[in-house]
């Protein structure tokens, strides 16, 4: 991609973090989810750079060209991953006065929420997509609750047995797995039954309009090199995160926030709709400025509707240059 610079920085000891950057001006930090890479922001990076911002997008721990993470799931807690991000910020924005804008999606949104929770002094504002902030529930062990709600075939539950899902993915092939995951556009819970994660005919899945063969090939090359274990370890650390986050029970996000989600996203249809619209989200995210629900759009909304998402990002960024922060939440 012309104009993008690829760089590396050592973070958290042994992690050699790969990131890309483009443009000059206030930093916009983009944090990707699963099964993505920095590349998921290929439509947003040149857009914000052309608008006068400095886009920075890493491959998170365990992903892509970022190396050095152990295979142990206990090394993939939010304390570890947010620590990597803070170290990256120490490199690209060494003055702590230089707060950054953060844009996150999926697991990247989770990392962004926790960055705001742990280090609000480093964040000017956050725009998250697909995964709302949900406070720690001391009475709800994550995997116990997920199994009770969706069963053992729910993808987060199926990811727990070490090496098992990796072996199934290896039989199907990296490209086919990624095509099925990145093409998912169903408001129902994602189930991946043992032995047949994507049904009887995984090869017959067609690419959606927003994902080209070139895009899929890029993802496939990187996942062939780095594997699925690192990304899946985020899910294997769910219960450990819950244990380690006890000190933040009841804590709120106190950073100006915008949130965007598609109404076909499983994270919206299966669990969070009432929380988002009935006051819980606004209670827990103190400076929630706006919630946008985009009709007919699924989980990978920044790829499915890049122009619309770019407009939302830019309007949010520009809102800080001419008016004070408003805590009013609106729904559109």
Coordinates of C-alpha atoms in Angstrom, one line a residue:
X1 CA 0.0 0.0 0.0
X2 CA 1.7 3.2 -1.2
X3 CA 2.8 5.7 1.4
X4 CA 2.5 3.3 4.4
X5 CA 5.7 2.8 6.5
X6 CA 6.3 -0.6 8.2
X7 CA 8.2 -0.3 11.5
X8 CA 9.1 -2.4 14.5
X9 CA 9.5 -1.6 18.2
X10 CA 10.4 -3.8 21.1
X11 CA 7.7 -3.8 23.7
X12 CA 7.2 -5.7 27.0
X13 CA 10.6 -7.3 26.9
X14 CA 10.5 -10.0 24.2
X15 CA 7.7 -8.7 22.0
X16 CA 8.9 -7.3 18.7
X17 CA 5.8 -5.3 17.6
X18 CA 5.2 -4.6 14.0
X19 CA 3.2 -1.6 13.2
X20 CA 2.4 0.7 10.2
X21 CA 2.1 4.4 10.1
X22 CA 1.1 7.0 7.6
X23 CA 0.5 10.8 7.7
X24 CA 1.4 13.6 10.0
X25 CA -0.5 15.3 12.8
X26 CA -2.5 14.0 15.9
X27 CA -2.1 10.3 16.3
X28 CA -5.0 8.0 15.6
X29 CA -4.2 4.5 16.9
X30 CA -6.1 1.7 15.2
X31 CA -6.5 -1.6 17.1
X32 CA -7.7 -4.7 15.1
X33 CA -9.6 -7.7 16.2
X34 CA -9.9 -11.4 15.3
X35 CA -9.1 -12.8 12.8
X36 CA -7.6 -9.6 11.5
X37 CA -4.3 -7.7 11.3
X38 CA -3.3 -4.1 10.9
X39 CA -4.5 -4.7 7.3
X40 CA -8.1 -4.6 8.4
X41 CA -7.7 -0.8 8.5
X42 CA -6.5 -0.5 4.9
X43 CA -9.4 1.7 4.1
X44 CA -9.1 3.9 7.1
X45 CA -5.4 4.5 7.3
X46 CA -4.9 6.5 4.1
X47 CA -8.2 8.3 4.7
X48 CA -7.3 9.8 8.1
X49 CA -3.7 10.4 6.9
X50 CA -5.1 12.5 4.0
X51 CA -7.2 14.4 6.5
X52 CA -4.2 15.6 8.6
X53 CA -3.7 12.8 11.1
X54 CA -1.0 10.3 11.8
X55 CA -2.4 6.8 11.5
X56 CA -0.7 4.1 13.6
X57 CA -1.8 0.5 13.4
X58 CA 0.0 -2.4 15.0
X59 CA -0.3 -6.2 14.7
X60 CA -1.3 -7.0 18.2
X61 CA 0.6 -9.6 20.3
X62 CA 0.4 -13.0 18.6
X63 CA -0.7 -11.6 15.3
X64 CA 1.0 -11.2 11.9
X65 CA 4.5 -9.8 11.9
X66 CA 4.6 -9.1 15.6
X67 CA 6.8 -11.8 17.2
X68 CA 8.1 -13.0 20.5
X69 CA 4.8 -14.0 22.3
X70 CA 4.9 -17.3 24.1
X71 CA 2.3 -20.0 23.3
X72 CA 1.0 -19.9 26.8
X73 CA -2.5 -18.4 27.0
X74 CA -1.6 -16.8 30.3
X75 CA 0.6 -14.3 28.4
X76 CA -2.4 -13.0 26.5
X77 CA -4.3 -11.1 29.3
X78 CA -5.5 -7.6 28.9
X79 CA -2.7 -6.5 31.3
X80 CA -0.2 -7.9 28.8
X81 CA -1.8 -6.6 25.6
X82 CA -2.5 -3.2 26.9
X83 CA 1.0 -3.1 28.2
X84 CA 2.2 -3.7 24.7
X85 CA 0.1 -0.8 23.4
X86 CA 1.3 1.6 26.1
X87 CA 4.9 0.7 25.2
X88 CA 4.1 1.4 21.5
X89 CA 2.7 4.8 22.5
X90 CA 5.8 5.5 24.5
X91 CA 7.7 5.1 21.2
X92 CA 5.4 6.9 18.8
X93 CA 4.1 9.6 21.3
X94 CA 6.8 9.8 23.9
X95 CA 5.4 12.9 25.5
X96 CA 2.6 11.9 27.9
X97 CA 1.0 15.2 27.0
X98 CA 0.4 13.8 23.5
X99 CA -2.8 12.0 24.1
X100 CA -4.0 9.9 21.2
X101 CA -7.3 9.1 19.5
X102 CA -8.0 5.3 19.6
X103 CA -10.2 3.4 17.1
X104 CA -10.8 -0.3 18.0
X105 CA -12.8 -3.2 16.5
X106 CA -13.7 -6.6 18.1
X107 CA -10.7 -7.6 20.3
X108 CA -9.2 -4.3 19.4
X109 CA -12.2 -2.6 21.0
X110 CA -11.6 -4.7 24.1
X111 CA -8.0 -3.6 24.2
X112 CA -9.1 0.0 23.7
X113 CA -11.7 -0.2 26.5
X114 CA -9.0 -1.5 28.9
X115 CA -6.5 1.1 27.7
X116 CA -9.0 3.7 28.7
X117 CA -9.6 1.9 32.0
X118 CA -5.9 1.5 32.9
X119 CA -4.4 4.6 31.3
X120 CA -7.0 7.3 30.5
X121 CA -4.1 9.8 30.7
X122 CA -2.9 8.5 27.3
X123 CA -6.2 8.7 25.5
X124 CA -7.9 11.8 24.1
X125 CA -11.0 10.0 22.9
X126 CA -12.0 6.5 21.7
X127 CA -14.2 5.3 18.9
X128 CA -15.0 1.6 19.3
X129 CA -16.9 -0.8 17.0
X130 CA -18.8 -4.0 17.4
X131 CA -17.9 -4.8 21.1
X132 CA -19.3 -2.5 23.7
X133 CA -17.7 -2.0 27.1
X134 CA -19.1 -4.5 29.6
X135 CA -18.1 -4.2 33.2
X136 CA -16.7 -7.1 35.1
X137 CA -19.5 -9.1 36.8
X138 CA -18.0 -10.7 40.0
X139 CA -20.8 -13.4 39.9
X140 CA -20.4 -14.3 36.2
X141 CA -17.4 -16.5 35.2
X142 CA -17.1 -15.8 31.5
X143 CA -16.8 -19.3 30.0
X144 CA -19.4 -20.8 32.4
X145 CA -21.9 -18.2 31.3
X146 CA -21.0 -18.6 27.6
X147 CA -21.5 -22.4 27.7
X148 CA -24.8 -22.0 29.6
X149 CA -26.1 -19.5 27.0
X150 CA -24.8 -20.9 23.7
X151 CA -23.5 -24.4 24.3
X152 CA -20.2 -26.2 23.8
X153 CA -20.1 -25.5 20.1
X154 CA -20.1 -21.8 20.5
X155 CA -16.8 -20.6 19.0
X156 CA -15.4 -19.1 22.2
X157 CA -16.0 -22.4 24.0
X158 CA -14.6 -24.5 21.1
X159 CA -11.4 -22.4 21.2
X160 CA -10.5 -23.4 24.8
X161 CA -8.9 -26.8 24.2
X162 CA -5.3 -26.2 23.4
X163 CA -4.2 -27.4 19.9
X164 CA -7.6 -28.9 19.1
X165 CA -9.1 -26.2 17.0
X166 CA -5.7 -25.4 15.4
X167 CA -5.6 -29.1 14.2
X168 CA -9.1 -28.8 12.8
X169 CA -8.2 -25.5 11.0
X170 CA -5.0 -27.1 9.6
X171 CA -7.1 -29.9 8.0
X172 CA -9.4 -27.4 6.3
X173 CA -6.6 -25.0 5.3
X174 CA -5.7 -21.5 6.4
X175 CA -7.3 -19.8 3.4
X176 CA -10.6 -21.6 3.7
X177 CA -10.8 -20.9 7.5
X178 CA -10.1 -17.2 7.0
X179 CA -12.6 -17.0 4.1
X180 CA -15.3 -18.5 6.3
X181 CA -14.5 -16.3 9.4
X182 CA -14.1 -13.0 7.5
X183 CA -17.2 -13.6 5.4
X184 CA -19.5 -14.3 8.4
X185 CA -22.6 -12.2 8.1
X186 CA -25.2 -13.9 10.3
X187 CA -26.9 -12.4 13.4
X188 CA -27.0 -15.9 15.0
X189 CA -24.3 -17.1 17.4
X190 CA -21.3 -18.5 15.6
X191 CA -21.2 -22.3 16.2
X192 CA -18.2 -24.4 15.0
X193 CA -19.1 -28.1 15.7
X194 CA -16.3 -30.4 16.4
X195 CA -14.9 -32.0 13.2
X196 CA -16.9 -29.7 11.0
X197 CA -16.2 -26.1 12.1
X198 CA -17.8 -24.7 9.0
X199 CA -20.2 -27.4 7.9
X200 CA -19.9 -30.0 5.2
X201 CA -18.8 -27.6 2.5
X202 CA -16.4 -25.0 3.8
X203 CA -14.8 -24.6 0.4
X204 CA -18.0 -23.4 -1.1
X205 CA -18.1 -20.1 0.9
X206 CA -18.0 -17.1 -1.5
X207 CA -16.1 -14.0 -0.8
X208 CA -18.4 -11.0 0.2
X209 CA -18.2 -7.9 -1.9
X210 CA -16.0 -6.1 0.6
X211 CA -13.3 -8.7 0.6
X212 CA -11.1 -9.3 -2.5
X213 CA -9.0 -12.3 -3.4
X214 CA -6.0 -10.1 -2.9
X215 CA -7.2 -9.2 0.6
X216 CA -7.7 -12.8 1.5
X217 CA -4.3 -13.8 0.1
X218 CA -2.6 -11.2 2.3
X219 CA -4.3 -12.5 5.4
X220 CA -3.6 -16.1 4.4
X221 CA 0.1 -15.4 3.9
X222 CA 0.5 -13.9 7.3
X223 CA -1.6 -16.5 9.1
X224 CA 0.4 -19.3 7.4
X225 CA 3.5 -17.7 8.9
X226 CA 2.3 -16.9 12.4
X227 CA -0.5 -19.4 12.9
X228 CA -3.8 -19.2 14.8
X229 CA -2.6 -20.0 18.3
X230 CA -1.7 -16.5 19.3
X231 CA -5.0 -15.0 18.2
X232 CA -7.0 -17.8 19.8
X233 CA -5.1 -17.4 23.1
X234 CA -7.0 -14.2 23.7
X235 CA -10.1 -16.4 24.1
X236 CA -8.2 -18.8 26.3
X237 CA -7.4 -16.0 28.7
X238 CA -11.0 -15.0 29.2
X239 CA -11.4 -16.5 32.7
X240 CA -7.9 -15.4 33.7
X241 CA -8.8 -11.9 32.6
X242 CA -11.9 -12.1 34.8
X243 CA -9.7 -13.1 37.8
X244 CA -7.1 -10.4 37.3
X245 CA -9.6 -7.7 36.7
X246 CA -11.2 -8.0 40.1
X247 CA -9.6 -4.7 41.2
X248 CA -11.6 -2.9 38.4
X249 CA -15.0 -4.2 39.3
X250 CA -17.4 -1.3 39.1
X251 CA -14.9 1.0 37.3
X252 CA -16.2 3.2 34.5
X253 CA -14.8 4.4 31.3
X254 CA -14.1 8.1 31.7
X255 CA -12.9 9.0 28.2
X256 CA -15.0 10.7 25.5
X257 CA -16.5 7.8 23.4
X258 CA -18.4 7.1 20.2
X259 CA -19.6 3.6 19.5
X260 CA -20.7 2.0 16.2
X261 CA -22.2 -1.4 15.6
X262 CA -24.1 -3.2 12.8
X263 CA -27.6 -4.5 13.5
X264 CA -26.6 -7.8 11.8
X265 CA -23.6 -8.3 14.2
X266 CA -23.8 -11.2 16.5
X267 CA -22.4 -9.1 19.3
X268 CA -25.5 -6.8 18.9
X269 CA -28.2 -9.4 18.3
X270 CA -27.3 -12.0 20.9
X271 CA -26.5 -10.2 24.1
X272 CA -25.9 -6.4 24.0
X273 CA -28.9 -4.7 22.4
X274 CA -30.7 -4.0 25.7
X275 CA -27.5 -3.0 27.5
X276 CA -26.7 -0.5 24.7
X277 CA -30.1 1.1 24.5
X278 CA -31.6 0.8 28.0
X279 CA -29.1 2.9 29.9
X280 CA -26.5 0.3 31.1
X281 CA -23.9 1.3 28.5
X282 CA -24.3 5.0 29.2
X283 CA -24.0 4.3 32.9
X284 CA -20.7 2.5 32.5
X285 CA -19.2 4.8 29.8
X286 CA -19.5 8.2 31.5
X287 CA -18.7 10.4 28.4
X288 CA -20.6 8.3 25.8
X289 CA -21.3 10.9 23.1
X290 CA -23.0 8.9 20.4
X291 CA -24.1 5.4 19.6
X292 CA -24.6 4.5 15.9
X293 CA -26.4 1.4 14.8
X294 CA -26.0 0.7 11.0
X295 CA -28.7 -1.2 9.4
X296 CA -28.0 -4.3 7.4
X297 CA -24.3 -4.4 8.4
X298 CA -22.5 -7.3 10.0
X299 CA -19.4 -7.6 12.2
X300 CA -16.7 -6.4 9.9
X301 CA -18.4 -3.0 9.4
X302 CA -15.3 -1.0 8.7
X303 CA -14.6 -3.3 5.7
X304 CA -18.2 -3.7 4.6
X305 CA -19.0 0.0 4.7
X306 CA -15.6 1.8 4.7
X307 CA -16.8 5.1 3.3
X308 CA -19.5 5.4 5.9
X309 CA -17.2 4.4 8.8
X310 CA -14.6 6.8 7.5
X311 CA -17.1 9.6 7.7
X312 CA -18.0 8.7 11.2
X313 CA -14.4 8.5 12.3
X314 CA -13.5 11.9 10.7
X315 CA -16.5 13.7 12.2
X316 CA -15.6 12.3 15.6
X317 CA -12.0 13.4 15.3
X318 CA -12.9 16.8 14.1
X319 CA -15.4 17.3 16.9
X320 CA -12.5 17.9 19.3
X321 CA -11.0 20.8 17.4
X322 CA -13.9 23.2 17.8
X323 CA -16.3 22.3 20.6
X324 CA -16.1 21.0 24.1
X325 CA -16.9 17.4 25.0
X326 CA -20.6 16.6 25.4
X327 CA -21.7 13.6 27.4
X328 CA -25.0 13.5 25.5
X329 CA -25.7 10.1 24.0
X330 CA -27.7 10.0 20.8
X331 CA -28.9 7.0 18.8
X332 CA -29.0 6.9 15.0

